[in-house]
C-alpha positions as a LaTeX table, in Angstrom:
\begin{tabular}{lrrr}
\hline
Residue & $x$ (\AA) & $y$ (\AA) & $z$ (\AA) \\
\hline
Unk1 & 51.61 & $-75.70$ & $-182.46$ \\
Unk2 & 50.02 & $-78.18$ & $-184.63$ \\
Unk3 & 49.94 & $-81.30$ & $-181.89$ \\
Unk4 & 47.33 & $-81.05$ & $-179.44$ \\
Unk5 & 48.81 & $-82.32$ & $-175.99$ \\
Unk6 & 46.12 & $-84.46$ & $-174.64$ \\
Unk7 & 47.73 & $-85.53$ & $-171.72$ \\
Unk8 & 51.17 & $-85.38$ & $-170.36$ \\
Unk9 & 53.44 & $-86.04$ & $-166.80$ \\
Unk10 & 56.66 & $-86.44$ & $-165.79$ \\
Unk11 & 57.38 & $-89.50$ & $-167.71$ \\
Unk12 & 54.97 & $-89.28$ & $-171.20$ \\
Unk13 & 53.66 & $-87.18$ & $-173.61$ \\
Unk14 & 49.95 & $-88.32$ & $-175.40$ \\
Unk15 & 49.27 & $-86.35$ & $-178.22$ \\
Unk16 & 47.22 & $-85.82$ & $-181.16$ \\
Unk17 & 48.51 & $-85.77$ & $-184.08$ \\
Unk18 & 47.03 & $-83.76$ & $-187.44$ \\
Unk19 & 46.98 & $-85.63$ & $-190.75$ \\
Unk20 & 49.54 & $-83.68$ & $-192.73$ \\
Unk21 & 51.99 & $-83.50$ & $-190.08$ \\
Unk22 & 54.99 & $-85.85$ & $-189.94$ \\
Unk23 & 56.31 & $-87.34$ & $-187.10$ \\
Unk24 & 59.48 & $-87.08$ & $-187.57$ \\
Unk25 & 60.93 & $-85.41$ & $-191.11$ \\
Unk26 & 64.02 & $-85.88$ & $-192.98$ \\
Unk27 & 63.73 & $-82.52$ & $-194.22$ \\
Unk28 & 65.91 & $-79.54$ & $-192.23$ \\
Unk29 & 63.36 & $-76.70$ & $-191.56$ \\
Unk30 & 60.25 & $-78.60$ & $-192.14$ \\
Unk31 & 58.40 & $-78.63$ & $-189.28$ \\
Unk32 & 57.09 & $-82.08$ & $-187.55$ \\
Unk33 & 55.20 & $-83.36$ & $-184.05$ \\
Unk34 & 58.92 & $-84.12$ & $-182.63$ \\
Unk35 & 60.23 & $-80.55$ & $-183.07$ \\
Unk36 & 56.97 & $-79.19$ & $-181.97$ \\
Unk37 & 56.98 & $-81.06$ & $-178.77$ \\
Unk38 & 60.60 & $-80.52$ & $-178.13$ \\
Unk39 & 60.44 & $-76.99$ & $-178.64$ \\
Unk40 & 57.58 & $-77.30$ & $-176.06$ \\
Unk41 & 59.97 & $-79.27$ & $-173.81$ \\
Unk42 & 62.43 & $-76.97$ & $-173.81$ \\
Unk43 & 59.98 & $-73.44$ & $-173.31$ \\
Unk44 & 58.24 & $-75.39$ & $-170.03$ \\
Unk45 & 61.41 & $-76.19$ & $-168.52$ \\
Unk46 & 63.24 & $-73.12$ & $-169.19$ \\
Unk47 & 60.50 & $-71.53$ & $-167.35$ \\
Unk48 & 60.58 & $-73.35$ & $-164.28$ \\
Unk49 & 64.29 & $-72.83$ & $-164.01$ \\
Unk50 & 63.96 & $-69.39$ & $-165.31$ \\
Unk51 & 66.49 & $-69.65$ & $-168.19$ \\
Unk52 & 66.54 & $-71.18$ & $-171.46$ \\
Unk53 & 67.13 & $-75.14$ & $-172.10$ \\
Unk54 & 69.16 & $-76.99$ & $-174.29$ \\
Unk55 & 66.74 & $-79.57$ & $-176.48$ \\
Unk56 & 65.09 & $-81.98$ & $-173.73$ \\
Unk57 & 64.89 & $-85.87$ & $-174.30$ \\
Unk58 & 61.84 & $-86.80$ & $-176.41$ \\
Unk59 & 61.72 & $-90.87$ & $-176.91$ \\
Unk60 & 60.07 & $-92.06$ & $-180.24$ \\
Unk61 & 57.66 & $-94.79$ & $-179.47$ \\
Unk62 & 56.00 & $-95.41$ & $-182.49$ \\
Unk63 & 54.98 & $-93.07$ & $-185.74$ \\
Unk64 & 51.94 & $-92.40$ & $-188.11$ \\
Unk65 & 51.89 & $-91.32$ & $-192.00$ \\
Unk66 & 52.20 & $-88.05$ & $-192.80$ \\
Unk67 & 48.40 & $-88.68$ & $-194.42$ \\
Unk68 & 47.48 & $-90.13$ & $-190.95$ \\
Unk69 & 45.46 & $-88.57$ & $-187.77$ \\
Unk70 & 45.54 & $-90.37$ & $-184.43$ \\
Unk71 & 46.99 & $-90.71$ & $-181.23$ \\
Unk72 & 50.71 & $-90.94$ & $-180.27$ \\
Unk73 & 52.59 & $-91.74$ & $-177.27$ \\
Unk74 & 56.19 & $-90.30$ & $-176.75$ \\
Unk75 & 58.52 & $-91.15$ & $-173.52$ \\
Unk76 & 60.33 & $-88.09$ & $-171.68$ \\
Unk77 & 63.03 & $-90.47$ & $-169.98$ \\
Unk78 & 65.19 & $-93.53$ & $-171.78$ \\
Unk79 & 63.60 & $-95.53$ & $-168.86$ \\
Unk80 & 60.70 & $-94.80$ & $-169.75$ \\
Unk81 & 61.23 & $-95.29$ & $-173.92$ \\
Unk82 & 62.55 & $-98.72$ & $-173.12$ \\
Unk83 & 59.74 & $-99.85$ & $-170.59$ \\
Unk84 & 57.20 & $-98.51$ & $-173.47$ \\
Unk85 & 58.86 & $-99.76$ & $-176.53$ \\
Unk86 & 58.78 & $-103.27$ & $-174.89$ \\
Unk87 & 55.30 & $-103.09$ & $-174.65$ \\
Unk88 & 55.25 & $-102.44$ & $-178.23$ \\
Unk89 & 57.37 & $-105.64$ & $-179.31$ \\
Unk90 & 55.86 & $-107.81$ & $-177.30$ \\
Unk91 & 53.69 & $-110.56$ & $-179.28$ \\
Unk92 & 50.16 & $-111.96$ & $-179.20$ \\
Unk93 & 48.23 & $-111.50$ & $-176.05$ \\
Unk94 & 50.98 & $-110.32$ & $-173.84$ \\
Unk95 & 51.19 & $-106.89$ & $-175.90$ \\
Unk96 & 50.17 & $-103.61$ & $-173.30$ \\
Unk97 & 50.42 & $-101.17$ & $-175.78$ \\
Unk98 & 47.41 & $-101.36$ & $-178.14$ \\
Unk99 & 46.49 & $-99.09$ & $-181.18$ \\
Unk100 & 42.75 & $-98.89$ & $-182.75$ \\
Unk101 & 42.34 & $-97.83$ & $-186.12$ \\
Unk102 & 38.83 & $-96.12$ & $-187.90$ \\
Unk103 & 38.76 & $-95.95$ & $-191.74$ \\
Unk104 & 36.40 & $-95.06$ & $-194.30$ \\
Unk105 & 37.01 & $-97.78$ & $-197.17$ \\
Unk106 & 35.58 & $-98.07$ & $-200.60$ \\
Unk107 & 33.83 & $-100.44$ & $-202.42$ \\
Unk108 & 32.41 & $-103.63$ & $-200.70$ \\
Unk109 & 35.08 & $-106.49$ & $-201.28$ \\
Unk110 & 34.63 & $-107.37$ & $-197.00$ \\
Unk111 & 31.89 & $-107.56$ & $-194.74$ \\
Unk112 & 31.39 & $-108.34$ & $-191.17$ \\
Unk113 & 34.32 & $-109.12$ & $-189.33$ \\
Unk114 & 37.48 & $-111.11$ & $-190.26$ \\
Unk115 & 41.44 & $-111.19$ & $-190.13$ \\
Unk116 & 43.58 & $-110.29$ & $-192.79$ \\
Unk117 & 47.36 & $-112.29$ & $-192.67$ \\
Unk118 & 49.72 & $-111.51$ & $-195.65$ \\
Unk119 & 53.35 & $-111.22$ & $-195.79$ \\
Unk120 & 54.52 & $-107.50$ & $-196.36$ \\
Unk121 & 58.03 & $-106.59$ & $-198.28$ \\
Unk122 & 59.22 & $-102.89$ & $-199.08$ \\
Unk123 & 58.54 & $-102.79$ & $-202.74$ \\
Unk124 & 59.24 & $-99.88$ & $-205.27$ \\
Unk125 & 58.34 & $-96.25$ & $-205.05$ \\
Unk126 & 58.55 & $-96.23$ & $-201.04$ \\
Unk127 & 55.04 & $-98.88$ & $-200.79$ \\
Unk128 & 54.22 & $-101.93$ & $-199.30$ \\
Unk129 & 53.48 & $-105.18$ & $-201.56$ \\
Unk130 & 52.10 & $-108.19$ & $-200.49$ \\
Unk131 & 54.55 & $-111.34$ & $-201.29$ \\
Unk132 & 52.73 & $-113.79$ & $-203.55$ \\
Unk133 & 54.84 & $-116.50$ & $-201.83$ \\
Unk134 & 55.48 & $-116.48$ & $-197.89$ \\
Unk135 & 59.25 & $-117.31$ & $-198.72$ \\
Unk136 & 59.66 & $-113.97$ & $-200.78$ \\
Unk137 & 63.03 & $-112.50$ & $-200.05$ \\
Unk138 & 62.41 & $-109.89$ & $-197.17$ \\
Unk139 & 58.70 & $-110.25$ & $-196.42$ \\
Unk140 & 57.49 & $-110.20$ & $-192.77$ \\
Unk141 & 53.91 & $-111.70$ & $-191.73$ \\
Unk142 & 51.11 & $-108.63$ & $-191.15$ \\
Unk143 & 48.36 & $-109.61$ & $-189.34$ \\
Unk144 & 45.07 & $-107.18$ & $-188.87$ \\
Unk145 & 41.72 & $-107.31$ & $-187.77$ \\
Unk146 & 38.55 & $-105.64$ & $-189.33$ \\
Unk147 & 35.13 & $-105.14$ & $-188.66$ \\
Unk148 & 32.56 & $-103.08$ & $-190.92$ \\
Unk149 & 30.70 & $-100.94$ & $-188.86$ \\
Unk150 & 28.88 & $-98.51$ & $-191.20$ \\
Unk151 & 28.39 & $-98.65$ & $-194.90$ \\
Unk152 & 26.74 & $-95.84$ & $-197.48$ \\
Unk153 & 25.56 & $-96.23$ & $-200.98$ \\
Unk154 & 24.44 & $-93.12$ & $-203.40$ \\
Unk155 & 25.62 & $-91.40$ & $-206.76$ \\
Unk156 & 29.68 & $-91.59$ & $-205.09$ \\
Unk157 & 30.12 & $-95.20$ & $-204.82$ \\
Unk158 & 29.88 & $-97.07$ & $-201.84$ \\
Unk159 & 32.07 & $-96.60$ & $-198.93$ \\
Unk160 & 32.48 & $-98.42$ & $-195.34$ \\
Unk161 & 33.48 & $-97.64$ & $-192.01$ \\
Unk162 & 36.07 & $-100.01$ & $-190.63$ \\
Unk163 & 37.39 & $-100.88$ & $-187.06$ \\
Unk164 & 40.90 & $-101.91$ & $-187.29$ \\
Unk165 & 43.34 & $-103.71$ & $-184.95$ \\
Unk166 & 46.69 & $-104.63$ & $-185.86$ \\
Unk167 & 49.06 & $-107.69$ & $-184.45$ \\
Unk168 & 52.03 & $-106.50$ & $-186.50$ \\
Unk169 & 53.07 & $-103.17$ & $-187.27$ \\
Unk170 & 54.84 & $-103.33$ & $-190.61$ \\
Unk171 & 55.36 & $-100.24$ & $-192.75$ \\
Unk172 & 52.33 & $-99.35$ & $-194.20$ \\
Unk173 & 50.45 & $-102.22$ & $-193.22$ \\
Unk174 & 46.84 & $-100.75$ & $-192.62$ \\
Unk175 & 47.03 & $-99.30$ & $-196.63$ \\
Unk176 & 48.38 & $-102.29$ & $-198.00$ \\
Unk177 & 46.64 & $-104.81$ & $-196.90$ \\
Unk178 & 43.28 & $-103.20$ & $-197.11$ \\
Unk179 & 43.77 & $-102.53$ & $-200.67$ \\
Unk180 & 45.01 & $-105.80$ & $-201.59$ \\
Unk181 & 41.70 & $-107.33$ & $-199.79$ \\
Unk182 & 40.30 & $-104.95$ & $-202.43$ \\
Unk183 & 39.35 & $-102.11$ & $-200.39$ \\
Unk184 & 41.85 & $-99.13$ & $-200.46$ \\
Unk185 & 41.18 & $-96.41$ & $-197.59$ \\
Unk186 & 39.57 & $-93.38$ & $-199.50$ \\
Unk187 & 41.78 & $-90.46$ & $-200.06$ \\
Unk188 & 44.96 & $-93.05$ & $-199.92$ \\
Unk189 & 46.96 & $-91.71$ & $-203.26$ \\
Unk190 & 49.78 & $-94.48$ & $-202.87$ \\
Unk191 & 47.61 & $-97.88$ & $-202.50$ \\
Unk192 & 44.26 & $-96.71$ & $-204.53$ \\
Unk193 & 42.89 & $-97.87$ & $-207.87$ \\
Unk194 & 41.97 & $-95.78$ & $-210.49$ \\
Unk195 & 38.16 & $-95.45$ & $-209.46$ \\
Unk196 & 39.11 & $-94.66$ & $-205.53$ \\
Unk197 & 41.22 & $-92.04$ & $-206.38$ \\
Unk198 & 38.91 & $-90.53$ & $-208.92$ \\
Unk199 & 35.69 & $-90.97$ & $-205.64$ \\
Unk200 & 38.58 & $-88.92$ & $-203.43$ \\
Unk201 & 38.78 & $-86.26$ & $-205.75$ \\
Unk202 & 35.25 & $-85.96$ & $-206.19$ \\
Unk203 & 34.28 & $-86.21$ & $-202.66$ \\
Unk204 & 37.74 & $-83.78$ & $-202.07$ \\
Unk205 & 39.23 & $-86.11$ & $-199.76$ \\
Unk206 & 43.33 & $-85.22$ & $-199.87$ \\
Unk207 & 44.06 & $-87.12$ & $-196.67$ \\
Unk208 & 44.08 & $-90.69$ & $-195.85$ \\
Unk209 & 41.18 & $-91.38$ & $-194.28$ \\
Unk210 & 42.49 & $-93.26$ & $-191.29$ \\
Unk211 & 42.74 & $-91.87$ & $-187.94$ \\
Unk212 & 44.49 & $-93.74$ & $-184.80$ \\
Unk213 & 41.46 & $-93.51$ & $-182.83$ \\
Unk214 & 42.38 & $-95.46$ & $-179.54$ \\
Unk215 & 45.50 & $-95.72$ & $-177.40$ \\
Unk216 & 46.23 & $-98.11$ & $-174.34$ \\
Unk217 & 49.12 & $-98.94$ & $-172.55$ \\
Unk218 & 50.88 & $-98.96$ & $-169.10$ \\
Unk219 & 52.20 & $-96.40$ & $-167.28$ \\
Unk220 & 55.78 & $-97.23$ & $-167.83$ \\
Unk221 & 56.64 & $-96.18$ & $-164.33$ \\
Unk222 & 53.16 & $-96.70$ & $-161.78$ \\
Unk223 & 51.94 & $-99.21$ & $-164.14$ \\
Unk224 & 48.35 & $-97.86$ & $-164.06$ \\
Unk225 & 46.72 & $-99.03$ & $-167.05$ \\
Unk226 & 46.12 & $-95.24$ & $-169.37$ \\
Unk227 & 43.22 & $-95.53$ & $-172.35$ \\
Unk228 & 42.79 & $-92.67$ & $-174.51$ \\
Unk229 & 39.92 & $-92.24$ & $-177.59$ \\
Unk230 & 39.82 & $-89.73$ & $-179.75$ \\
Unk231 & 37.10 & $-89.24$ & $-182.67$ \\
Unk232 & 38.20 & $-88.53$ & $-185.85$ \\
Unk233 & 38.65 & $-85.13$ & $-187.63$ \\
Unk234 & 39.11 & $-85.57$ & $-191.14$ \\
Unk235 & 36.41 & $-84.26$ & $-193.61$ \\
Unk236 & 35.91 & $-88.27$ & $-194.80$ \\
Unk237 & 34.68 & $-89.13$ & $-191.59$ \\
Unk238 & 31.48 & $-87.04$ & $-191.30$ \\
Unk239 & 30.26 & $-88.87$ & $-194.01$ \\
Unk240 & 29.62 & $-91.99$ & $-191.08$ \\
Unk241 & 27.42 & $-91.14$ & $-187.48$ \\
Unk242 & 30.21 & $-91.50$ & $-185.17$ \\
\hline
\end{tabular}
């Protein structure tokens, strides 16, 4: 199995989830992190009741790229799916569930700290675009956070390690609106320029380099607050001390 279990109880599942892997796939035979766990599901409970299971519930809180490592919560109960997914869709400071980002970025279009807010729409060719116009038919406001933690210059180019916090999880959002603020996420195929995918090749980066790196939420049954933190795996991390 592919998904590392990193913690798990009667009521969630925490897992880790490889960059390559889909969550969830479209495609019949093609394995993903939901069969994986399910067929894990169903193997652990067959053996405590000594016979074989039928497919167990496995609730879908929220998903990461194929491209993507990082952390993922799932829900073993509908109760607790609903009391999670809540959390999720809640706004501003009352959200529980929270999701940290890491990224190596190229080039040097941000530094410090700052807060990206552009409105996303569902453009061609399965991507994100930003709306020149808040009114654009379909687009939904995508707010993030960033802060530049590391940066390296030599013979590659330069490149920067970003935290990143999003308020809004639209589709793509991380890869969009990083490239629009002119840096694209190294090894990202979809949203990169010219140059950044030429650096990815070079530096043989085939994955996204972003990894969800932290994971807090509560309990959705005691209510005890649960933080996980992970550091990344992917080759375009050891570039940065982390």
């Amino acid at each position: 199995m592919r998904t590392e279990i990193l913690f798990e109880d009667r009521h969630v599942l925490v897992v880790y989830k490889p960059a390559g892997l889909a969550v969830q796939s479209a495609k019949v035979g093609q394995m993903d992190v939901v069969s994986e766990l399910k067929n894990y599901l169903r193997r652990s409970e067959g053996n405590e009741k000594g016979r074989e299971q039928k497919a167990p519930y496995l609730g879908v809180i929220h998903r990461l790229d194929q491209p993507v490592e990082g952390l993922l919560v799932f829900a073993k109960s509908k109760k607790a799916a609903e009391v999670l997914s809540a959390q999720l869709q809640k706004q501003g400071e009352e959200v529980t569930l929270h999701k940290q980002y890491c990224a190596v970025l190229c080039g040097d279009a941000l530094s410090g700290e700052g807060e990206l807010v552009d409105y996303l729409y569902k453009g061609k060719d399965n991507k994100a675009a930003v709306a020149d116009r808040r009114e654009a038919a379909g687009a939904k406001r995508a707010v993030l956070r960033y802060r530049i933690i590391q940066t390296r210059t030599d013979i590659s180019g330069v490149l920067a390690l970003g935290d990143i916090r999003i308020e809004t999880g639209r589709f793509h959002q991380i890869r969009a609106q990083m490239a629009h603020a002119g840096m694209p996420l190294l090894g990202d195929q979809k949203y990169g320029d010219q140059d950044t995918k030429a650096l990815s090749k070079r530096l043989e980066i085939s994955h996204v380099a972003l990894c969800a790196q932290g994971l807090a939420f509560r309990h959705p049954v005691t209510n005890q607050a649960m933080h996980f933190e992970i550091k990344p795996k992917g080759k375009a991390f050891t570039f940065f001390c982390i």
